[in-house]
Amino acid sequence: MKVLIIRPGALGDTLLMLPALTALRSKTSVDFVGRQPGLRYVGDAVCRTMDLETTGWHRLFADQLPVSGRLSLPVSKADQVVAFFKDKEGIIRENLEFSFPNAPVSVFPAFPPKGKMIHVARYLAECLQSTGLPTSGDRAIKNASKSPLLSGPWTSKKRDGIVFHPGSGGANKNHPPDFWMTILSRFQEMSRFAHLRPTLLLGPAEDRLQAFFKNHADAVPRLEILFCPEKEMLMDILGSAALYLGHDSGITHLSGLMGTPTLALFKQTDPVQWGPLGPFVRIIHRRKADRELFERITVAANELAP
């Protein structure tokens, strides 16, 4: 059975599909359509990945059907189609039904309804389950929390690093740069972590912060600052980390799913819906005027790190 699943999104959004895709891997053949960079990390869980931004997929959003023939989407055959989009006018559903006349088509919102407190990964798995596909929200969450869904050569590496990621895709999720400099300094002063190689990861959203951290790098001995490392380097760094600290971000989700001891700092978003999954994940949800935040981080880090 060939299933076409379409869900575009940022890195974290795509990684939250991984529990459901992993559950389907041994039971059905899945072609998955999404966006980079997330597609780079889910390829082993599906038969084929395709980028929605490549030629041909724009026809999915055409508001006028061709008089005859099909839409000529990059995929011509599927036994079942499931898509996750905001599709109030029903255009996407109509185009998919037109393109795959012999396959059942289901279109769901990309995220849970407002006010429904359910983890996004569970929601996605339950949507797929409702179409008859062999997965479930309980199984997806349980498997992702029990063992790493992303494995590789880093699993045998010595964990001799500590990784800090001070950014995310939304400024309201982030603690300020000064906060992170304090965190970096404090961990250097803790005997349990002082011997670890410190790495500061910066992504595209943190481009403007490069100068700040470079100007303050001398305050943290041996600090390496990396900007937008490629997939292999990024996974190698996370895979050799004894501890990772970051906000609600795609890289934090990646760290958790790799099995890296991950300490996620949530500020505005709700971890009930967006918490990273993995066997070694701890979440600190900041309360307003949390004067004990640094202490909570220190305690959690000592409990989490091997």
mmCIF file of C-alpha atoms in Angstrom:
data_model
loop_
_atom_site.group_PDB
_atom_site.id
_atom_site.type_symbol
_atom_site.label_atom_id
_atom_site.label_comp_id
_atom_site.label_asym_id
_atom_site.label_seq_id
_atom_site.Cartn_x
_atom_site.Cartn_y
_atom_site.Cartn_z
ATOM 1 C CA MET A 1 0.000 0.000 0.000
ATOM 2 C CA LYS A 2 1.367 3.382 -1.056
ATOM 3 C CA VAL A 3 0.432 6.342 1.157
ATOM 4 C CA LEU A 4 1.115 9.963 0.286
ATOM 5 C CA ILE A 5 1.452 12.233 3.336
ATOM 6 C CA ILE A 6 1.866 15.988 2.877
ATOM 7 C CA ARG A 7 2.776 18.294 5.750
ATOM 8 C CA PRO A 8 5.032 21.280 5.131
ATOM 9 C CA GLY A 9 6.613 23.039 8.083
ATOM 10 C CA ALA A 10 9.757 24.230 9.803
ATOM 11 C CA LEU A 11 12.355 21.842 11.253
ATOM 12 C CA GLY A 12 10.539 21.244 14.546
ATOM 13 C CA ASP A 13 7.160 20.844 12.832
ATOM 14 C CA THR A 14 8.575 18.164 10.540
ATOM 15 C CA LEU A 15 10.369 16.336 13.347
ATOM 16 C CA LEU A 16 7.072 16.078 15.221
ATOM 17 C CA MET A 17 5.855 13.893 12.328
ATOM 18 C CA LEU A 18 8.637 11.413 13.042
ATOM 19 C CA PRO A 19 6.867 9.392 15.795
ATOM 20 C CA ALA A 20 3.938 8.662 13.492
ATOM 21 C CA LEU A 21 6.122 8.042 10.425
ATOM 22 C CA THR A 22 8.326 5.665 12.397
ATOM 23 C CA ALA A 23 5.264 3.708 13.540
ATOM 24 C CA LEU A 24 4.134 3.342 9.920
ATOM 25 C CA ARG A 25 7.544 2.414 8.530
ATOM 26 C CA SER A 26 7.251 -1.373 8.808
ATOM 27 C CA LYS A 27 3.580 -1.509 7.869
ATOM 28 C CA THR A 28 3.118 0.626 4.780
ATOM 29 C CA SER A 29 5.037 2.513 2.093
ATOM 30 C CA VAL A 30 5.021 6.278 2.653
ATOM 31 C CA ASP A 31 5.959 9.131 0.335
ATOM 32 C CA PHE A 32 6.326 12.225 2.488
ATOM 33 C CA VAL A 33 6.132 15.789 1.171
ATOM 34 C CA GLY A 34 7.407 18.604 3.383
ATOM 35 C CA ARG A 35 10.037 21.317 3.448
ATOM 36 C CA GLN A 36 13.724 21.586 4.125
ATOM 37 C CA PRO A 37 15.594 21.366 6.388
ATOM 38 C CA GLY A 38 13.265 18.913 8.161
ATOM 39 C CA LEU A 39 13.158 16.485 5.239
ATOM 40 C CA ARG A 40 16.847 15.702 5.783
ATOM 41 C CA TYR A 41 16.061 14.102 9.132
ATOM 42 C CA VAL A 42 12.976 11.973 8.364
ATOM 43 C CA GLY A 43 14.219 10.181 5.254
ATOM 44 C CA ASP A 44 14.990 6.898 7.017
ATOM 45 C CA ALA A 45 11.391 6.636 8.248
ATOM 46 C CA VAL A 46 9.787 6.799 4.772
ATOM 47 C CA CYS A 47 10.299 5.442 1.274
ATOM 48 C CA ARG A 48 10.731 8.834 -0.354
ATOM 49 C CA THR A 49 10.821 12.493 0.655
ATOM 50 C CA MET A 50 9.890 15.404 -1.603
ATOM 51 C CA ASP A 51 10.222 19.130 -1.113
ATOM 52 C CA LEU A 52 6.971 21.050 -1.539
ATOM 53 C CA GLU A 53 9.003 23.971 -2.896
ATOM 54 C CA THR A 54 10.176 22.006 -5.938
ATOM 55 C CA THR A 55 8.595 22.189 -9.375
ATOM 56 C CA GLY A 56 5.091 20.863 -9.747
ATOM 57 C CA TRP A 57 3.696 21.072 -6.245
ATOM 58 C CA HIS A 58 2.421 24.618 -6.794
ATOM 59 C CA ARG A 59 -0.423 23.053 -8.762
ATOM 60 C CA LEU A 60 -1.802 21.719 -5.503
ATOM 61 C CA PHE A 61 -2.959 25.259 -4.691
ATOM 62 C CA ALA A 62 -4.514 26.076 -8.083
ATOM 63 C CA ASP A 63 -8.018 27.478 -7.621
ATOM 64 C CA GLN A 64 -9.177 26.263 -11.028
ATOM 65 C CA LEU A 65 -9.110 22.630 -12.134
ATOM 66 C CA PRO A 66 -7.965 21.747 -15.653
ATOM 67 C CA VAL A 67 -10.729 20.993 -18.135
ATOM 68 C CA SER A 68 -9.341 17.506 -18.715
ATOM 69 C CA GLY A 69 -6.550 15.283 -17.463
ATOM 70 C CA ARG A 70 -4.872 15.714 -14.072
ATOM 71 C CA LEU A 71 -2.879 18.359 -12.272
ATOM 72 C CA SER A 72 0.443 16.647 -13.069
ATOM 73 C CA LEU A 73 1.701 16.605 -9.504
ATOM 74 C CA PRO A 74 5.170 15.101 -8.923
ATOM 75 C CA VAL A 75 3.444 11.977 -7.546
ATOM 76 C CA SER A 76 1.050 10.223 -9.903
ATOM 77 C CA LYS A 77 0.026 7.167 -7.876
ATOM 78 C CA ALA A 78 -1.151 6.664 -4.303
ATOM 79 C CA ASP A 79 -3.551 4.278 -2.611
ATOM 80 C CA GLN A 80 -4.315 6.818 0.107
ATOM 81 C CA VAL A 81 -3.596 10.523 0.569
ATOM 82 C CA VAL A 82 -3.369 12.443 3.835
ATOM 83 C CA ALA A 83 -2.543 16.158 3.936
ATOM 84 C CA PHE A 84 -2.145 18.675 6.737
ATOM 85 C CA PHE A 85 -3.075 22.191 5.648
ATOM 86 C CA LYS A 86 -5.242 25.160 6.459
ATOM 87 C CA ASP A 87 -7.796 24.563 3.717
ATOM 88 C CA LYS A 88 -10.915 26.584 4.570
ATOM 89 C CA GLU A 89 -12.031 26.855 0.961
ATOM 90 C CA GLY A 90 -11.433 23.162 0.287
ATOM 91 C CA ILE A 91 -9.192 23.906 -2.714
ATOM 92 C CA ILE A 92 -6.415 21.548 -1.662
ATOM 93 C CA ARG A 93 -8.823 18.698 -0.957
ATOM 94 C CA GLU A 94 -10.535 19.212 -4.312
ATOM 95 C CA ASN A 95 -7.208 19.217 -6.154
ATOM 96 C CA LEU A 96 -6.025 16.078 -4.384
ATOM 97 C CA GLU A 97 -9.292 14.260 -5.090
ATOM 98 C CA PHE A 98 -9.014 15.320 -8.727
ATOM 99 C CA SER A 99 -5.420 14.093 -8.933
ATOM 100 C CA PHE A 100 -6.044 10.782 -7.128
ATOM 101 C CA PRO A 101 -9.614 9.804 -8.096
ATOM 102 C CA ASN A 102 -9.255 6.221 -6.883
ATOM 103 C CA ALA A 103 -7.677 6.992 -3.503
ATOM 104 C CA PRO A 104 -9.371 8.188 -0.299
ATOM 105 C CA VAL A 105 -8.222 11.745 0.533
ATOM 106 C CA SER A 106 -8.131 13.256 4.021
ATOM 107 C CA VAL A 107 -7.156 16.834 4.822
ATOM 108 C CA PHE A 108 -6.539 17.919 8.420
ATOM 109 C CA PRO A 109 -5.446 21.215 9.971
ATOM 110 C CA ALA A 110 -1.664 21.270 10.456
ATOM 111 C CA PHE A 111 -2.042 21.756 14.222
ATOM 112 C CA PRO A 112 -4.562 20.801 16.912
ATOM 113 C CA PRO A 113 -7.632 23.043 17.238
ATOM 114 C CA LYS A 114 -7.145 26.081 19.424
ATOM 115 C CA GLY A 115 -7.791 25.223 23.051
ATOM 116 C CA LYS A 116 -7.278 21.477 22.598
ATOM 117 C CA MET A 117 -4.375 20.624 24.895
ATOM 118 C CA ILE A 118 -2.798 17.692 23.132
ATOM 119 C CA HIS A 119 0.789 17.127 22.058
ATOM 120 C CA VAL A 120 1.231 17.925 18.375
ATOM 121 C CA ALA A 121 2.922 14.564 17.697
ATOM 122 C CA ARG A 122 -0.020 12.741 19.296
ATOM 123 C CA TYR A 123 -2.482 14.830 17.285
ATOM 124 C CA LEU A 124 -0.736 13.992 14.009
ATOM 125 C CA ALA A 125 -0.667 10.271 14.804
ATOM 126 C CA GLU A 126 -4.336 10.300 15.796
ATOM 127 C CA CYS A 127 -5.256 12.039 12.534
ATOM 128 C CA LEU A 128 -3.482 9.303 10.581
ATOM 129 C CA GLN A 129 -5.117 6.632 12.735
ATOM 130 C CA SER A 130 -8.565 8.094 12.000
ATOM 131 C CA THR A 131 -8.002 7.403 8.293
ATOM 132 C CA GLY A 132 -7.395 3.707 9.016
ATOM 133 C CA LEU A 133 -3.602 3.794 8.959
ATOM 134 C CA PRO A 134 -1.876 1.475 11.478
ATOM 135 C CA THR A 135 -0.657 3.926 14.096
ATOM 136 C CA SER A 136 -1.931 5.522 17.285
ATOM 137 C CA GLY A 137 -1.185 8.559 19.398
ATOM 138 C CA ASP A 138 -0.371 6.467 22.474
ATOM 139 C CA ARG A 139 2.051 4.246 20.582
ATOM 140 C CA ALA A 140 3.755 7.150 18.831
ATOM 141 C CA ILE A 141 4.380 9.079 22.062
ATOM 142 C CA LYS A 142 5.395 5.981 24.009
ATOM 143 C CA ASN A 143 7.956 4.856 21.428
ATOM 144 C CA ALA A 144 9.439 8.328 21.050
ATOM 145 C CA SER A 145 9.787 8.679 24.819
ATOM 146 C CA LYS A 146 11.263 5.210 25.334
ATOM 147 C CA SER A 147 14.158 5.167 22.859
ATOM 148 C CA PRO A 148 15.793 7.473 20.272
ATOM 149 C CA LEU A 149 13.958 7.624 16.955
ATOM 150 C CA LEU A 150 17.091 8.936 15.252
ATOM 151 C CA SER A 151 20.119 6.692 15.513
ATOM 152 C CA GLY A 152 23.513 6.705 13.844
ATOM 153 C CA PRO A 153 27.258 6.441 14.359
ATOM 154 C CA TRP A 154 27.122 9.001 17.169
ATOM 155 C CA THR A 155 25.476 6.453 19.466
ATOM 156 C CA SER A 156 28.899 4.947 20.209
ATOM 157 C CA LYS A 157 30.688 8.276 20.596
ATOM 158 C CA LYS A 158 32.135 9.493 23.848
ATOM 159 C CA ARG A 159 29.900 12.221 25.249
ATOM 160 C CA ASP A 160 32.469 14.879 26.030
ATOM 161 C CA GLY A 161 30.687 18.057 24.955
ATOM 162 C CA ILE A 162 28.011 20.427 26.211
ATOM 163 C CA VAL A 163 25.846 22.282 23.704
ATOM 164 C CA PHE A 164 23.936 25.531 24.109
ATOM 165 C CA HIS A 165 21.389 26.827 21.582
ATOM 166 C CA PRO A 166 20.207 30.342 22.557
ATOM 167 C CA GLY A 167 17.683 30.835 19.775
ATOM 168 C CA SER A 168 14.537 29.594 18.060
ATOM 169 C CA GLY A 169 12.181 30.577 15.288
ATOM 170 C CA GLY A 170 10.286 32.991 17.533
ATOM 171 C CA ALA A 171 11.766 35.828 19.564
ATOM 172 C CA ASN A 172 9.060 35.475 22.235
ATOM 173 C CA LYS A 173 10.359 31.966 22.994
ATOM 174 C CA ASN A 174 13.866 33.145 23.753
ATOM 175 C CA HIS A 175 15.713 34.246 26.838
ATOM 176 C CA PRO A 176 17.965 37.257 26.158
ATOM 177 C CA PRO A 177 21.654 36.862 25.189
ATOM 178 C CA ASP A 178 22.812 38.069 28.633
ATOM 179 C CA PHE A 179 20.875 35.208 30.195
ATOM 180 C CA TRP A 180 22.782 32.732 28.041
ATOM 181 C CA MET A 181 26.145 34.275 28.881
ATOM 182 C CA THR A 182 25.278 33.774 32.542
ATOM 183 C CA ILE A 183 24.334 30.151 31.824
ATOM 184 C CA LEU A 184 27.597 29.573 29.951
ATOM 185 C CA SER A 185 29.657 31.051 32.776
ATOM 186 C CA ARG A 186 27.832 29.119 35.483
ATOM 187 C CA PHE A 187 28.330 25.790 33.765
ATOM 188 C CA GLN A 188 32.019 26.537 33.377
ATOM 189 C CA GLU A 189 32.185 27.018 37.146
ATOM 190 C CA MET A 190 30.486 23.687 37.911
ATOM 191 C CA SER A 191 33.028 20.911 38.386
ATOM 192 C CA ARG A 192 30.737 18.316 36.830
ATOM 193 C CA PHE A 193 30.549 20.231 33.530
ATOM 194 C CA ALA A 194 33.753 22.306 33.414
ATOM 195 C CA HIS A 195 35.697 19.571 31.590
ATOM 196 C CA LEU A 196 33.158 19.324 28.751
ATOM 197 C CA ARG A 197 33.834 21.084 25.426
ATOM 198 C CA PRO A 198 31.313 23.968 25.211
ATOM 199 C CA THR A 199 29.641 24.617 21.851
ATOM 200 C CA LEU A 200 27.243 27.464 21.086
ATOM 201 C CA LEU A 201 24.927 26.713 18.152
ATOM 202 C CA LEU A 202 23.448 29.576 16.161
ATOM 203 C CA GLY A 203 20.914 29.156 13.372
ATOM 204 C CA PRO A 204 19.559 31.541 10.709
ATOM 205 C CA ALA A 205 17.240 33.201 13.239
ATOM 206 C CA GLU A 206 20.262 34.075 15.414
ATOM 207 C CA ASP A 207 22.302 35.753 12.683
ATOM 208 C CA ARG A 208 22.127 39.126 14.432
ATOM 209 C CA LEU A 209 23.414 37.573 17.676
ATOM 210 C CA GLN A 210 26.697 36.353 16.186
ATOM 211 C CA ALA A 211 28.541 39.585 16.942
ATOM 212 C CA PHE A 212 27.306 39.677 20.549
ATOM 213 C CA PHE A 213 28.457 36.160 21.377
ATOM 214 C CA LYS A 214 31.760 36.527 19.529
ATOM 215 C CA ASN A 215 32.479 39.712 21.492
ATOM 216 C CA HIS A 216 31.860 37.850 24.763
ATOM 217 C CA ALA A 217 33.406 34.508 23.828
ATOM 218 C CA ASP A 218 36.610 35.179 25.794
ATOM 219 C CA ALA A 219 34.602 34.937 29.008
ATOM 220 C CA VAL A 220 34.040 31.222 28.365
ATOM 221 C CA PRO A 221 37.270 29.223 27.880
ATOM 222 C CA ARG A 222 37.353 26.875 24.849
ATOM 223 C CA LEU A 223 33.951 28.076 23.620
ATOM 224 C CA GLU A 224 33.278 27.143 19.989
ATOM 225 C CA ILE A 225 30.602 29.133 18.173
ATOM 226 C CA LEU A 226 29.038 27.418 15.165
ATOM 227 C CA PHE A 227 26.643 29.109 12.733
ATOM 228 C CA CYS A 228 24.306 26.919 10.676
ATOM 229 C CA PRO A 229 26.338 23.681 10.650
ATOM 230 C CA GLU A 230 25.376 21.133 8.001
ATOM 231 C CA LYS A 231 23.361 18.045 8.957
ATOM 232 C CA GLU A 232 26.304 15.700 9.490
ATOM 233 C CA MET A 233 28.233 18.151 11.669
ATOM 234 C CA LEU A 234 25.145 19.143 13.637
ATOM 235 C CA MET A 235 24.224 15.537 14.428
ATOM 236 C CA ASP A 236 27.823 14.731 15.316
ATOM 237 C CA ILE A 237 27.908 17.647 17.777
ATOM 238 C CA LEU A 238 24.577 16.720 19.358
ATOM 239 C CA GLY A 239 25.489 13.039 19.399
ATOM 240 C CA SER A 240 28.701 13.686 21.341
ATOM 241 C CA ALA A 241 27.071 15.985 23.908
ATOM 242 C CA ALA A 242 26.667 14.941 27.525
ATOM 243 C CA LEU A 243 24.077 17.709 27.820
ATOM 244 C CA TYR A 244 22.152 20.028 25.497
ATOM 245 C CA LEU A 245 20.332 23.204 26.596
ATOM 246 C CA GLY A 246 17.981 25.126 24.330
ATOM 247 C CA HIS A 247 14.625 26.827 23.871
ATOM 248 C CA ASP A 248 11.533 25.449 22.156
ATOM 249 C CA SER A 249 13.219 25.052 18.775
ATOM 250 C CA GLY A 250 13.747 22.597 15.960
ATOM 251 C CA ILE A 251 17.263 21.781 17.145
ATOM 252 C CA THR A 252 15.933 21.036 20.632
ATOM 253 C CA HIS A 253 13.464 18.565 19.120
ATOM 254 C CA LEU A 254 16.308 17.047 17.108
ATOM 255 C CA SER A 255 18.475 16.671 20.210
ATOM 256 C CA GLY A 256 15.707 14.914 22.133
ATOM 257 C CA LEU A 257 14.876 12.501 19.301
ATOM 258 C CA MET A 258 18.569 11.591 18.986
ATOM 259 C CA GLY A 259 18.680 10.495 22.610
ATOM 260 C CA THR A 260 20.952 13.315 23.757
ATOM 261 C CA PRO A 261 20.296 14.413 27.371
ATOM 262 C CA THR A 262 18.183 17.470 26.563
ATOM 263 C CA LEU A 263 17.160 20.310 28.848
ATOM 264 C CA ALA A 264 14.459 22.398 27.145
ATOM 265 C CA LEU A 265 13.693 25.885 28.456
ATOM 266 C CA PHE A 266 10.126 26.907 27.685
ATOM 267 C CA LYS A 267 9.118 30.534 28.076
ATOM 268 C CA GLN A 268 5.908 31.348 26.147
ATOM 269 C CA THR A 269 4.903 28.181 24.290
ATOM 270 C CA ASP A 270 3.169 25.337 26.098
ATOM 271 C CA PRO A 271 5.247 22.161 26.596
ATOM 272 C CA VAL A 272 2.038 20.120 26.816
ATOM 273 C CA GLN A 273 1.683 20.710 23.075
ATOM 274 C CA TRP A 274 5.240 21.402 21.987
ATOM 275 C CA GLY A 275 7.533 19.604 24.424
ATOM 276 C CA PRO A 276 10.444 17.772 22.769
ATOM 277 C CA LEU A 277 10.243 13.982 22.801
ATOM 278 C CA GLY A 278 13.020 11.586 23.685
ATOM 279 C CA PRO A 279 14.182 9.175 26.374
ATOM 280 C CA PHE A 280 16.355 11.772 28.135
ATOM 281 C CA VAL A 281 14.391 15.018 28.048
ATOM 282 C CA ARG A 282 13.658 17.437 30.865
ATOM 283 C CA ILE A 283 11.532 20.567 30.426
ATOM 284 C CA ILE A 284 11.685 23.708 32.536
ATOM 285 C CA HIS A 285 8.662 25.929 32.004
ATOM 286 C CA ARG A 286 9.533 29.381 33.264
ATOM 287 C CA ARG A 287 7.075 30.976 35.603
ATOM 288 C CA LYS A 288 6.649 34.758 35.644
ATOM 289 C CA ALA A 289 9.428 36.483 37.588
ATOM 290 C CA ASP A 290 11.057 33.104 38.224
ATOM 291 C CA ARG A 291 13.878 34.075 40.561
ATOM 292 C CA GLU A 292 14.864 30.452 41.030
ATOM 293 C CA LEU A 293 15.274 29.761 37.322
ATOM 294 C CA PHE A 294 19.060 29.347 37.380
ATOM 295 C CA GLU A 295 18.800 27.016 40.351
ATOM 296 C CA ARG A 296 16.123 24.952 38.632
ATOM 297 C CA ILE A 297 18.331 24.680 35.542
ATOM 298 C CA THR A 298 21.322 23.601 37.612
ATOM 299 C CA VAL A 299 19.367 20.938 39.501
ATOM 300 C CA ALA A 300 17.789 19.564 36.302
ATOM 301 C CA ALA A 301 21.139 19.489 34.489
ATOM 302 C CA ASN A 302 22.771 17.502 37.308
ATOM 303 C CA GLU A 303 19.885 15.022 37.306
ATOM 304 C CA LEU A 304 19.825 14.655 33.531
ATOM 305 C CA ALA A 305 23.479 14.459 32.519
ATOM 306 C CA PRO A 306 25.081 10.996 32.597
#
